[in-house]
Short mmCIF file of N, CA and C in Angstrom, two decimals:
data_model
loop_
_atom_site.label_atom_id
_atom_site.label_comp_id
_atom_site.label_asym_id
_atom_site.label_seq_id
_atom_site.Cartn_x
_atom_site.Cartn_y
_atom_site.Cartn_z
N ALA A 1111 18.16 -4.12 4.48
CA ALA A 1111 16.87 -4.74 4.21
C ALA A 1111 15.91 -3.65 3.76
N TYR A 1112 15.02 -4.02 2.86
CA TYR A 1112 13.99 -3.11 2.37
C TYR A 1112 12.65 -3.71 2.75
N VAL A 1113 11.85 -2.95 3.50
CA VAL A 1113 10.61 -3.46 4.06
C VAL A 1113 9.51 -2.43 3.82
N VAL A 1114 8.31 -2.92 3.48
CA VAL A 1114 7.15 -2.04 3.40
C VAL A 1114 6.12 -2.48 4.42
N THR A 1115 5.40 -1.51 4.96
CA THR A 1115 4.28 -1.78 5.86
C THR A 1115 3.10 -1.01 5.32
N PHE A 1116 1.89 -1.25 5.84
CA PHE A 1116 0.72 -0.58 5.29
C PHE A 1116 -0.28 -0.23 6.36
N ARG A 1117 -0.72 1.01 6.34
CA ARG A 1117 -1.95 1.43 7.04
C ARG A 1117 -2.76 2.18 5.99
N THR A 1118 -2.47 3.46 5.78
CA THR A 1118 -3.13 4.19 4.70
C THR A 1118 -2.12 4.74 3.71
N ILE A 1119 -0.85 4.63 4.05
CA ILE A 1119 0.22 4.99 3.13
C ILE A 1119 1.22 3.85 3.11
N ASP A 1120 2.18 3.95 2.23
CA ASP A 1120 3.15 2.86 2.04
C ASP A 1120 4.52 3.33 2.47
N PRO A 1121 4.90 3.13 3.73
CA PRO A 1121 6.27 3.48 4.09
C PRO A 1121 7.25 2.40 3.62
N LEU A 1122 8.21 2.79 2.83
CA LEU A 1122 9.32 1.92 2.43
C LEU A 1122 10.46 2.25 3.38
N PHE A 1123 10.88 1.26 4.14
CA PHE A 1123 11.96 1.46 5.11
C PHE A 1123 13.25 0.83 4.59
N VAL A 1124 14.36 1.52 4.77
CA VAL A 1124 15.70 0.98 4.52
C VAL A 1124 16.30 0.72 5.89
N ILE A 1125 16.64 -0.55 6.15
CA ILE A 1125 17.11 -0.95 7.48
C ILE A 1125 18.53 -1.49 7.39
N ASP A 1126 19.38 -0.97 8.25
CA ASP A 1126 20.78 -1.41 8.32
C ASP A 1126 20.84 -2.65 9.22
N LEU A 1127 21.30 -3.77 8.65
CA LEU A 1127 21.40 -5.03 9.39
C LEU A 1127 22.85 -5.43 9.67
N GLU A 1128 23.76 -4.47 9.55
CA GLU A 1128 25.17 -4.78 9.78
C GLU A 1128 25.38 -5.41 11.16
N ASN A 1129 24.70 -4.87 12.15
CA ASN A 1129 24.72 -5.46 13.48
C ASN A 1129 23.34 -6.09 13.71
N PRO A 1130 23.20 -7.41 13.53
CA PRO A 1130 21.89 -8.06 13.63
C PRO A 1130 21.22 -7.88 14.99
N GLN A 1131 22.00 -7.67 16.04
CA GLN A 1131 21.43 -7.47 17.38
C GLN A 1131 20.87 -6.06 17.55
N SER A 1132 21.24 -5.16 16.64
CA SER A 1132 20.80 -3.78 16.78
C SER A 1132 20.50 -3.18 15.39
N PRO A 1133 19.46 -3.68 14.72
CA PRO A 1133 19.13 -3.10 13.41
C PRO A 1133 18.65 -1.66 13.58
N ARG A 1134 18.89 -0.83 12.56
CA ARG A 1134 18.44 0.56 12.67
C ARG A 1134 17.90 1.04 11.33
N VAL A 1135 16.90 1.87 11.39
CA VAL A 1135 16.29 2.44 10.19
C VAL A 1135 17.19 3.55 9.68
N LEU A 1136 17.60 3.42 8.42
CA LEU A 1136 18.43 4.45 7.80
C LEU A 1136 17.59 5.51 7.11
N GLY A 1137 16.53 5.06 6.44
CA GLY A 1137 15.69 6.01 5.71
C GLY A 1137 14.32 5.43 5.49
N GLU A 1138 13.38 6.31 5.13
CA GLU A 1138 12.03 5.85 4.84
C GLU A 1138 11.40 6.78 3.82
N LEU A 1139 10.43 6.23 3.10
CA LEU A 1139 9.69 6.98 2.09
C LEU A 1139 8.22 6.68 2.29
N LYS A 1140 7.40 7.72 2.43
CA LYS A 1140 5.96 7.54 2.61
C LYS A 1140 5.26 8.04 1.35
N ILE A 1141 4.50 7.14 0.72
CA ILE A 1141 3.78 7.47 -0.51
C ILE A 1141 2.38 6.88 -0.44
N PRO A 1142 1.43 7.41 -1.22
CA PRO A 1142 0.09 6.81 -1.24
C PRO A 1142 0.13 5.41 -1.83
N GLY A 1143 -0.74 4.54 -1.34
CA GLY A 1143 -0.78 3.17 -1.82
C GLY A 1143 0.17 2.30 -1.03
N TYR A 1144 0.32 1.07 -1.50
CA TYR A 1144 1.23 0.16 -0.81
C TYR A 1144 1.72 -0.92 -1.75
N SER A 1145 2.87 -1.48 -1.42
CA SER A 1145 3.45 -2.59 -2.16
C SER A 1145 3.31 -3.86 -1.35
N THR A 1146 2.99 -4.96 -2.03
CA THR A 1146 2.97 -6.25 -1.35
C THR A 1146 4.16 -7.11 -1.75
N TYR A 1147 4.84 -6.70 -2.83
CA TYR A 1147 6.02 -7.45 -3.27
C TYR A 1147 7.07 -6.47 -3.77
N LEU A 1148 8.29 -6.65 -3.31
CA LEU A 1148 9.43 -5.86 -3.76
C LEU A 1148 10.37 -6.77 -4.53
N HIS A 1149 10.89 -6.26 -5.67
CA HIS A 1149 11.79 -7.06 -6.50
C HIS A 1149 12.98 -6.20 -6.91
N PRO A 1150 14.21 -6.68 -6.70
CA PRO A 1150 15.37 -5.88 -7.11
C PRO A 1150 15.42 -5.73 -8.62
N TYR A 1151 15.63 -4.48 -9.07
CA TYR A 1151 15.80 -4.22 -10.50
C TYR A 1151 17.29 -4.16 -10.83
N SER A 1152 18.03 -3.44 -10.01
CA SER A 1152 19.49 -3.34 -10.14
C SER A 1152 20.03 -2.97 -8.76
N GLU A 1153 21.32 -2.69 -8.68
CA GLU A 1153 21.92 -2.39 -7.38
C GLU A 1153 21.25 -1.19 -6.72
N ASN A 1154 20.82 -0.22 -7.51
CA ASN A 1154 20.27 1.01 -6.95
C ASN A 1154 18.78 1.22 -7.22
N LEU A 1155 18.13 0.24 -7.84
CA LEU A 1155 16.71 0.38 -8.17
C LEU A 1155 15.92 -0.82 -7.66
N LEU A 1156 14.71 -0.55 -7.20
CA LEU A 1156 13.85 -1.57 -6.62
C LEU A 1156 12.44 -1.40 -7.19
N LEU A 1157 11.83 -2.51 -7.63
CA LEU A 1157 10.46 -2.49 -8.12
C LEU A 1157 9.50 -2.82 -6.97
N GLY A 1158 8.37 -2.14 -6.94
CA GLY A 1158 7.32 -2.44 -5.98
C GLY A 1158 6.02 -2.73 -6.71
N PHE A 1159 5.35 -3.83 -6.34
CA PHE A 1159 4.07 -4.21 -6.94
C PHE A 1159 3.02 -4.17 -5.84
N GLY A 1160 1.93 -3.46 -6.07
CA GLY A 1160 0.90 -3.35 -5.05
C GLY A 1160 -0.34 -2.66 -5.58
N TYR A 1161 -0.94 -1.83 -4.73
CA TYR A 1161 -2.19 -1.15 -5.06
C TYR A 1161 -2.10 0.35 -4.84
N ASP A 1162 -2.79 1.08 -5.69
CA ASP A 1162 -3.08 2.48 -5.45
C ASP A 1162 -4.22 2.50 -4.43
N VAL A 1163 -4.26 3.50 -3.57
CA VAL A 1163 -5.23 3.51 -2.48
C VAL A 1163 -5.88 4.88 -2.38
N MET A 1164 -7.17 4.86 -2.06
CA MET A 1164 -7.90 6.08 -1.74
C MET A 1164 -8.31 5.98 -0.27
N THR A 1165 -8.10 7.04 0.49
CA THR A 1165 -8.49 7.02 1.89
C THR A 1165 -9.66 7.96 2.10
N GLU A 1166 -10.51 7.55 3.03
CA GLU A 1166 -11.67 8.37 3.43
C GLU A 1166 -11.82 8.19 4.92
N GLY A 1167 -11.38 9.19 5.68
CA GLY A 1167 -11.35 9.04 7.13
C GLY A 1167 -10.37 7.95 7.52
N GLU A 1168 -10.84 6.97 8.28
CA GLU A 1168 -10.02 5.85 8.70
C GLU A 1168 -10.06 4.69 7.70
N GLN A 1169 -10.91 4.78 6.69
CA GLN A 1169 -11.07 3.71 5.69
C GLN A 1169 -10.08 3.89 4.55
N ALA A 1170 -9.54 2.78 4.06
CA ALA A 1170 -8.67 2.78 2.87
C ALA A 1170 -9.29 1.84 1.85
N TYR A 1171 -9.31 2.27 0.60
CA TYR A 1171 -9.92 1.49 -0.48
C TYR A 1171 -8.86 1.21 -1.54
N ASN A 1172 -8.69 -0.08 -1.90
CA ASN A 1172 -7.79 -0.42 -3.00
C ASN A 1172 -8.40 0.05 -4.31
N LEU A 1173 -7.61 0.72 -5.09
CA LEU A 1173 -8.06 1.14 -6.42
C LEU A 1173 -7.39 0.20 -7.41
N GLY A 1174 -6.65 0.70 -8.37
CA GLY A 1174 -5.99 -0.17 -9.35
C GLY A 1174 -4.65 -0.68 -8.87
N LEU A 1175 -4.04 -1.50 -9.72
CA LEU A 1175 -2.70 -2.01 -9.45
C LEU A 1175 -1.71 -0.86 -9.57
N LYS A 1176 -0.65 -0.94 -8.80
CA LYS A 1176 0.38 0.10 -8.81
C LYS A 1176 1.74 -0.57 -8.92
N VAL A 1177 2.51 -0.18 -9.92
CA VAL A 1177 3.90 -0.63 -10.05
C VAL A 1177 4.78 0.60 -9.86
N SER A 1178 5.71 0.51 -8.94
CA SER A 1178 6.58 1.64 -8.62
C SER A 1178 8.04 1.25 -8.84
N LEU A 1179 8.84 2.24 -9.19
CA LEU A 1179 10.28 2.08 -9.27
C LEU A 1179 10.89 3.01 -8.24
N PHE A 1180 11.67 2.43 -7.31
CA PHE A 1180 12.30 3.19 -6.25
C PHE A 1180 13.80 3.31 -6.50
N ASP A 1181 14.33 4.50 -6.30
CA ASP A 1181 15.77 4.74 -6.33
C ASP A 1181 16.26 4.59 -4.89
N ILE A 1182 17.10 3.58 -4.66
CA ILE A 1182 17.58 3.29 -3.31
C ILE A 1182 19.09 3.55 -3.19
N SER A 1183 19.63 4.37 -4.11
CA SER A 1183 21.08 4.63 -4.10
C SER A 1183 21.51 5.39 -2.84
N ASP A 1184 20.64 6.23 -2.29
CA ASP A 1184 20.91 6.93 -1.04
C ASP A 1184 20.09 6.24 0.04
N PHE A 1185 20.74 5.45 0.89
CA PHE A 1185 20.03 4.67 1.92
C PHE A 1185 19.17 5.56 2.83
N ASN A 1186 19.62 6.79 3.05
CA ASN A 1186 18.91 7.70 3.94
C ASN A 1186 17.73 8.40 3.25
N ASN A 1187 17.68 8.29 1.95
CA ASN A 1187 16.69 9.05 1.19
C ASN A 1187 16.13 8.25 0.02
N PRO A 1188 15.42 7.15 0.23
CA PRO A 1188 14.86 6.42 -0.90
C PRO A 1188 13.80 7.29 -1.59
N ARG A 1189 13.71 7.15 -2.93
CA ARG A 1189 12.77 7.98 -3.70
C ARG A 1189 11.99 7.11 -4.68
N GLU A 1190 10.74 7.45 -4.90
CA GLU A 1190 9.95 6.83 -5.95
C GLU A 1190 10.20 7.64 -7.21
N VAL A 1191 10.77 7.01 -8.25
CA VAL A 1191 11.12 7.75 -9.46
C VAL A 1191 10.15 7.50 -10.61
N SER A 1192 9.31 6.46 -10.51
CA SER A 1192 8.32 6.20 -11.55
C SER A 1192 7.18 5.38 -10.97
N THR A 1193 5.98 5.65 -11.43
CA THR A 1193 4.78 4.93 -11.00
C THR A 1193 3.91 4.67 -12.21
N LEU A 1194 3.35 3.47 -12.27
CA LEU A 1194 2.42 3.11 -13.33
C LEU A 1194 1.18 2.52 -12.68
N LEU A 1195 0.01 3.07 -12.99
CA LEU A 1195 -1.25 2.59 -12.45
C LEU A 1195 -1.98 1.80 -13.52
N LEU A 1196 -2.52 0.64 -13.14
CA LEU A 1196 -3.20 -0.25 -14.09
C LEU A 1196 -4.57 -0.63 -13.52
N GLY A 1197 -5.62 -0.38 -14.29
CA GLY A 1197 -6.96 -0.80 -13.90
C GLY A 1197 -7.52 0.00 -12.74
N GLY A 1198 -8.68 -0.45 -12.26
CA GLY A 1198 -9.36 0.21 -11.16
C GLY A 1198 -9.69 -0.78 -10.06
N SER A 1199 -10.64 -0.41 -9.22
CA SER A 1199 -11.05 -1.24 -8.09
C SER A 1199 -11.45 -2.63 -8.56
N GLY A 1200 -10.93 -3.64 -7.92
CA GLY A 1200 -11.20 -5.02 -8.30
C GLY A 1200 -10.11 -5.64 -9.16
N SER A 1201 -9.12 -4.86 -9.55
CA SER A 1201 -8.00 -5.40 -10.33
C SER A 1201 -7.13 -6.27 -9.44
N TYR A 1202 -6.46 -7.24 -10.04
CA TYR A 1202 -5.68 -8.20 -9.26
C TYR A 1202 -4.54 -8.74 -10.12
N ALA A 1203 -3.43 -9.05 -9.48
CA ALA A 1203 -2.31 -9.72 -10.14
C ALA A 1203 -1.67 -10.68 -9.13
N GLU A 1204 -1.39 -11.88 -9.57
CA GLU A 1204 -0.80 -12.88 -8.68
C GLU A 1204 0.57 -12.45 -8.16
N VAL A 1205 1.28 -11.60 -8.92
CA VAL A 1205 2.61 -11.16 -8.50
C VAL A 1205 2.56 -10.43 -7.15
N LEU A 1206 1.39 -9.95 -6.77
CA LEU A 1206 1.26 -9.27 -5.48
C LEU A 1206 1.51 -10.21 -4.31
N TYR A 1207 1.32 -11.54 -4.57
CA TYR A 1207 1.47 -12.51 -3.48
C TYR A 1207 2.34 -13.71 -3.86
N ASN A 1208 2.75 -13.78 -5.12
CA ASN A 1208 3.55 -14.93 -5.57
C ASN A 1208 4.58 -14.44 -6.58
N HIS A 1209 5.83 -14.36 -6.14
CA HIS A 1209 6.89 -13.84 -7.01
C HIS A 1209 7.12 -14.70 -8.26
N LYS A 1210 6.66 -15.94 -8.23
CA LYS A 1210 6.90 -16.84 -9.37
C LYS A 1210 6.09 -16.44 -10.60
N SER A 1211 5.10 -15.56 -10.44
CA SER A 1211 4.33 -15.14 -11.60
C SER A 1211 5.00 -14.00 -12.36
N LEU A 1212 6.09 -13.46 -11.82
CA LEU A 1212 6.82 -12.37 -12.48
C LEU A 1212 7.84 -12.93 -13.45
N LEU A 1213 7.81 -12.42 -14.68
CA LEU A 1213 8.86 -12.70 -15.66
C LEU A 1213 9.71 -11.44 -15.74
N PHE A 1214 10.97 -11.54 -15.34
CA PHE A 1214 11.83 -10.36 -15.26
C PHE A 1214 13.14 -10.62 -15.96
N SER A 1215 13.53 -9.69 -16.83
CA SER A 1215 14.85 -9.71 -17.45
C SER A 1215 15.29 -8.27 -17.69
N ARG A 1216 16.27 -7.81 -16.92
CA ARG A 1216 16.79 -6.46 -17.14
C ARG A 1216 17.44 -6.34 -18.51
N GLU A 1217 18.14 -7.41 -18.93
CA GLU A 1217 18.83 -7.39 -20.22
C GLU A 1217 17.85 -7.25 -21.39
N LYS A 1218 16.69 -7.91 -21.31
CA LYS A 1218 15.69 -7.84 -22.38
C LYS A 1218 14.66 -6.74 -22.13
N ASN A 1219 14.80 -6.02 -21.01
CA ASN A 1219 13.87 -4.96 -20.63
C ASN A 1219 12.44 -5.49 -20.53
N ILE A 1220 12.30 -6.60 -19.78
CA ILE A 1220 10.99 -7.24 -19.59
C ILE A 1220 10.64 -7.28 -18.11
N ILE A 1221 9.49 -6.69 -17.80
CA ILE A 1221 8.86 -6.80 -16.48
C ILE A 1221 7.44 -7.24 -16.81
N ALA A 1222 7.14 -8.53 -16.71
CA ALA A 1222 5.85 -9.05 -17.19
C ALA A 1222 5.17 -9.88 -16.12
N PHE A 1223 3.85 -9.74 -16.04
CA PHE A 1223 3.07 -10.49 -15.06
C PHE A 1223 1.62 -10.57 -15.53
N PRO A 1224 0.95 -11.69 -15.23
CA PRO A 1224 -0.48 -11.80 -15.54
C PRO A 1224 -1.29 -10.91 -14.61
N ALA A 1225 -2.37 -10.34 -15.16
CA ALA A 1225 -3.23 -9.47 -14.35
C ALA A 1225 -4.66 -9.56 -14.84
N THR A 1226 -5.58 -9.36 -13.94
CA THR A 1226 -6.99 -9.17 -14.27
C THR A 1226 -7.31 -7.73 -13.90
N LEU A 1227 -7.73 -6.96 -14.89
CA LEU A 1227 -7.97 -5.53 -14.67
C LEU A 1227 -9.45 -5.21 -14.76
N ALA A 1228 -9.84 -4.22 -14.00
CA ALA A 1228 -11.18 -3.63 -14.07
C ALA A 1228 -11.00 -2.14 -14.34
N ASN A 1229 -11.93 -1.55 -15.07
CA ASN A 1229 -11.84 -0.12 -15.32
C ASN A 1229 -12.14 0.66 -14.05
N PRO A 1230 -11.49 1.82 -13.90
CA PRO A 1230 -11.84 2.67 -12.75
C PRO A 1230 -13.30 3.11 -12.88
N GLY A 1231 -14.02 3.19 -11.75
CA GLY A 1231 -15.38 3.68 -11.76
C GLY A 1231 -15.42 5.13 -12.21
N SER A 1232 -16.33 5.46 -13.09
CA SER A 1232 -16.35 6.82 -13.64
C SER A 1232 -16.70 7.87 -12.60
N ASN A 1233 -17.68 7.61 -11.74
CA ASN A 1233 -18.08 8.58 -10.73
C ASN A 1233 -17.41 8.33 -9.38
N ASP A 1234 -17.19 7.07 -9.06
CA ASP A 1234 -16.61 6.71 -7.78
C ASP A 1234 -15.54 5.64 -8.02
N PRO A 1235 -14.26 5.98 -7.87
CA PRO A 1235 -13.19 5.01 -8.19
C PRO A 1235 -13.19 3.79 -7.28
N ARG A 1236 -13.95 3.81 -6.18
CA ARG A 1236 -14.01 2.66 -5.28
C ARG A 1236 -14.94 1.57 -5.80
N ILE A 1237 -15.77 1.89 -6.77
CA ILE A 1237 -16.80 0.97 -7.26
C ILE A 1237 -16.19 0.04 -8.31
N TYR A 1238 -16.43 -1.26 -8.13
CA TYR A 1238 -16.01 -2.26 -9.11
C TYR A 1238 -16.97 -2.23 -10.29
N THR A 1239 -16.43 -2.05 -11.49
CA THR A 1239 -17.27 -1.91 -12.69
C THR A 1239 -17.28 -3.17 -13.55
N GLY A 1240 -16.62 -4.21 -13.11
CA GLY A 1240 -16.56 -5.43 -13.91
C GLY A 1240 -15.21 -5.56 -14.59
N PRO A 1241 -14.93 -6.76 -15.10
CA PRO A 1241 -13.61 -6.99 -15.72
C PRO A 1241 -13.47 -6.27 -17.05
N SER A 1242 -12.26 -5.84 -17.34
CA SER A 1242 -11.97 -5.22 -18.63
C SER A 1242 -10.82 -5.91 -19.36
N TYR A 1243 -10.05 -6.76 -18.65
CA TYR A 1243 -8.89 -7.41 -19.28
C TYR A 1243 -8.38 -8.53 -18.39
N GLN A 1244 -7.94 -9.62 -19.01
CA GLN A 1244 -7.17 -10.65 -18.31
C GLN A 1244 -6.08 -11.11 -19.26
N GLY A 1245 -4.85 -11.03 -18.81
CA GLY A 1245 -3.75 -11.45 -19.65
C GLY A 1245 -2.42 -10.99 -19.07
N LEU A 1246 -1.41 -11.07 -19.90
CA LEU A 1246 -0.06 -10.69 -19.50
C LEU A 1246 0.17 -9.22 -19.80
N ILE A 1247 0.65 -8.49 -18.81
CA ILE A 1247 1.06 -7.10 -18.98
C ILE A 1247 2.58 -7.10 -19.08
N VAL A 1248 3.10 -6.49 -20.13
CA VAL A 1248 4.55 -6.44 -20.34
C VAL A 1248 5.00 -4.99 -20.19
N LEU A 1249 5.78 -4.73 -19.16
CA LEU A 1249 6.31 -3.39 -18.91
C LEU A 1249 7.78 -3.32 -19.30
N GLY A 1250 8.25 -2.10 -19.44
CA GLY A 1250 9.67 -1.85 -19.68
C GLY A 1250 10.08 -0.60 -18.93
N LEU A 1251 11.36 -0.32 -18.96
CA LEU A 1251 11.92 0.87 -18.33
C LEU A 1251 12.69 1.64 -19.39
N ASP A 1252 12.32 2.92 -19.61
CA ASP A 1252 12.99 3.68 -20.65
C ASP A 1252 14.29 4.29 -20.14
N ASP A 1253 14.98 5.03 -21.00
CA ASP A 1253 16.29 5.59 -20.65
C ASP A 1253 16.22 6.62 -19.53
N SER A 1254 15.05 7.22 -19.31
CA SER A 1254 14.92 8.20 -18.23
C SER A 1254 14.33 7.57 -16.96
N ARG A 1255 14.42 6.23 -16.88
CA ARG A 1255 13.98 5.46 -15.72
C ARG A 1255 12.48 5.62 -15.44
N GLN A 1256 11.69 5.61 -16.51
CA GLN A 1256 10.24 5.66 -16.39
C GLN A 1256 9.65 4.34 -16.86
N LEU A 1257 8.73 3.79 -16.06
CA LEU A 1257 8.03 2.56 -16.43
C LEU A 1257 7.04 2.86 -17.55
N TYR A 1258 6.88 1.93 -18.46
CA TYR A 1258 5.89 2.09 -19.53
C TYR A 1258 5.39 0.72 -19.94
N VAL A 1259 4.21 0.69 -20.56
CA VAL A 1259 3.63 -0.56 -21.05
C VAL A 1259 4.21 -0.84 -22.43
N ARG A 1260 4.95 -1.95 -22.53
CA ARG A 1260 5.52 -2.36 -23.83
C ARG A 1260 4.49 -3.09 -24.66
N GLY A 1261 3.59 -3.81 -23.99
CA GLY A 1261 2.59 -4.57 -24.72
C GLY A 1261 1.79 -5.45 -23.78
N SER A 1262 0.95 -6.26 -24.39
CA SER A 1262 0.11 -7.17 -23.60
C SER A 1262 -0.22 -8.39 -24.45
N VAL A 1263 -0.55 -9.48 -23.78
CA VAL A 1263 -0.94 -10.72 -24.45
C VAL A 1263 -2.17 -11.24 -23.72
N THR A 1264 -3.21 -11.59 -24.45
CA THR A 1264 -4.38 -12.18 -23.85
C THR A 1264 -4.83 -13.37 -24.67
N HIS A 1265 -5.53 -14.29 -24.03
CA HIS A 1265 -6.13 -15.43 -24.73
C HIS A 1265 -7.64 -15.26 -24.80
N PHE A 1266 -8.15 -14.12 -24.32
CA PHE A 1266 -9.58 -13.86 -24.27
C PHE A 1266 -9.89 -12.65 -25.14
N ASP A 1267 -10.30 -12.90 -26.36
CA ASP A 1267 -10.44 -11.83 -27.35
C ASP A 1267 -11.51 -10.80 -27.00
N LYS A 1268 -12.52 -11.18 -26.23
CA LYS A 1268 -13.62 -10.27 -25.92
C LYS A 1268 -13.12 -9.05 -25.13
N LEU A 1269 -12.10 -9.23 -24.33
CA LEU A 1269 -11.52 -8.14 -23.53
C LEU A 1269 -10.02 -8.14 -23.76
N ALA A 1270 -9.59 -7.66 -24.91
CA ALA A 1270 -8.19 -7.81 -25.32
C ALA A 1270 -7.34 -6.57 -25.08
N ASP A 1271 -7.94 -5.47 -24.62
CA ASP A 1271 -7.20 -4.22 -24.44
C ASP A 1271 -7.08 -3.91 -22.95
N PRO A 1272 -5.85 -3.85 -22.40
CA PRO A 1272 -5.71 -3.57 -20.96
C PRO A 1272 -6.29 -2.22 -20.55
N PHE A 1273 -6.45 -1.32 -21.50
CA PHE A 1273 -6.99 0.01 -21.20
C PHE A 1273 -8.37 0.19 -21.82
N GLY A 1274 -8.99 -0.92 -22.25
CA GLY A 1274 -10.30 -0.88 -22.88
C GLY A 1274 -11.42 -0.84 -21.86
N PRO A 1275 -12.65 -0.75 -22.37
CA PRO A 1275 -13.81 -0.67 -21.47
C PRO A 1275 -14.14 -2.01 -20.83
N SER A 1276 -14.88 -1.95 -19.74
CA SER A 1276 -15.40 -3.16 -19.13
C SER A 1276 -16.46 -3.75 -20.06
N ALA A 1277 -16.72 -5.03 -19.90
CA ALA A 1277 -17.74 -5.68 -20.73
C ALA A 1277 -18.54 -6.62 -19.86
N GLU A 1278 -19.77 -6.81 -20.26
CA GLU A 1278 -20.62 -7.79 -19.59
C GLU A 1278 -20.20 -9.18 -20.04
N LEU A 1279 -19.96 -10.06 -19.09
CA LEU A 1279 -19.64 -11.44 -19.43
C LEU A 1279 -20.88 -12.29 -19.21
N ASN A 1280 -21.13 -13.21 -20.15
CA ASN A 1280 -22.27 -14.11 -19.98
C ASN A 1280 -21.80 -15.38 -19.27
N ASP A 1281 -22.71 -16.30 -19.03
CA ASP A 1281 -22.40 -17.53 -18.29
C ASP A 1281 -21.33 -18.37 -18.97
N LYS A 1282 -21.24 -18.30 -20.29
CA LYS A 1282 -20.22 -19.06 -21.01
C LYS A 1282 -18.86 -18.37 -20.98
N ASP A 1283 -18.86 -17.05 -20.80
CA ASP A 1283 -17.61 -16.29 -20.78
C ASP A 1283 -16.80 -16.49 -19.50
N TYR A 1284 -17.47 -16.59 -18.37
CA TYR A 1284 -16.78 -16.65 -17.08
C TYR A 1284 -15.78 -17.81 -16.98
N PRO A 1285 -16.15 -19.04 -17.38
CA PRO A 1285 -15.16 -20.12 -17.29
C PRO A 1285 -13.93 -19.88 -18.17
N ALA A 1286 -14.12 -19.21 -19.30
CA ALA A 1286 -12.99 -18.90 -20.17
C ALA A 1286 -12.14 -17.77 -19.57
N PHE A 1287 -12.81 -16.69 -19.17
CA PHE A 1287 -12.10 -15.51 -18.67
C PHE A 1287 -11.30 -15.82 -17.41
N TYR A 1288 -11.91 -16.55 -16.48
CA TYR A 1288 -11.24 -16.86 -15.22
C TYR A 1288 -10.60 -18.24 -15.20
N GLY A 1289 -10.75 -19.01 -16.26
CA GLY A 1289 -10.27 -20.39 -16.25
C GLY A 1289 -9.37 -20.72 -17.41
N TYR A 1290 -9.91 -21.42 -18.41
CA TYR A 1290 -9.04 -22.01 -19.42
C TYR A 1290 -8.45 -20.99 -20.41
N ASP A 1291 -8.97 -19.77 -20.52
CA ASP A 1291 -8.34 -18.75 -21.36
C ASP A 1291 -7.45 -17.80 -20.55
N ALA A 1292 -7.43 -17.95 -19.25
CA ALA A 1292 -6.63 -17.06 -18.41
C ALA A 1292 -5.14 -17.39 -18.56
N ILE A 1293 -4.31 -16.36 -18.43
CA ILE A 1293 -2.86 -16.53 -18.47
C ILE A 1293 -2.34 -16.55 -17.04
N TYR A 1294 -1.54 -17.56 -16.73
CA TYR A 1294 -0.99 -17.69 -15.38
C TYR A 1294 0.52 -17.52 -15.32
N ARG A 1295 1.23 -17.86 -16.40
CA ARG A 1295 2.68 -17.76 -16.42
C ARG A 1295 3.15 -17.37 -17.81
N SER A 1296 4.40 -16.91 -17.87
CA SER A 1296 5.02 -16.57 -19.15
C SER A 1296 6.50 -16.93 -19.09
N VAL A 1297 7.07 -17.10 -20.26
CA VAL A 1297 8.49 -17.42 -20.38
C VAL A 1297 8.95 -16.93 -21.74
N TYR A 1298 10.22 -16.62 -21.87
CA TYR A 1298 10.74 -16.31 -23.20
C TYR A 1298 11.81 -17.34 -23.56
N ILE A 1299 11.87 -17.63 -24.83
CA ILE A 1299 12.95 -18.46 -25.40
C ILE A 1299 13.49 -17.65 -26.57
N GLY A 1300 14.73 -17.24 -26.48
CA GLY A 1300 15.28 -16.34 -27.49
C GLY A 1300 14.52 -15.04 -27.46
N ASP A 1301 13.96 -14.66 -28.61
CA ASP A 1301 13.19 -13.42 -28.70
C ASP A 1301 11.70 -13.66 -28.76
N ILE A 1302 11.25 -14.85 -28.40
CA ILE A 1302 9.83 -15.17 -28.45
C ILE A 1302 9.28 -15.30 -27.03
N LEU A 1303 8.15 -14.63 -26.79
CA LEU A 1303 7.48 -14.66 -25.50
C LEU A 1303 6.33 -15.66 -25.58
N TYR A 1304 6.28 -16.58 -24.61
CA TYR A 1304 5.23 -17.60 -24.56
C TYR A 1304 4.37 -17.37 -23.32
N THR A 1305 3.07 -17.65 -23.45
CA THR A 1305 2.16 -17.55 -22.30
C THR A 1305 1.38 -18.85 -22.19
#
């Protein structure tokens, strides 16, 4: 079993369940941030979706979204082999709490999920600076097992760049950005991606 817990760091535990009456921890990995959803990539690789975190004393602050790739081939020694940070404080993705929002195909090299991103605060990364993007983020994994952004799809042209600046939204923009122009799911048919 692969389990994550959270206080101020993200321990990924590998647990041996061969004897259900006596489970035992085989290995653990402690990294900054935390995952709220784990998804198998292959027999030896595991994806983690969660948040990057900044700690200050006993306080922990969610920063941007964090996608991690873990190498779990050695049960006693799990390793984080790639990390991708998206957005800043106030960013959100449904995949953090609902696996059905993830579009995954190892064969097509697609790791895609809808996200609402905010830019990191320039002086203080804990400060929410407003929305900068809402749409589908499409990730891939290259030959050296590094996560990268393959592309993005949005229905809201005013904030169409996942790495673009924040923008002021007016009263007419909010229903579109958070409502009828927002992307909630994606699917592919053949080589065409639909949102």
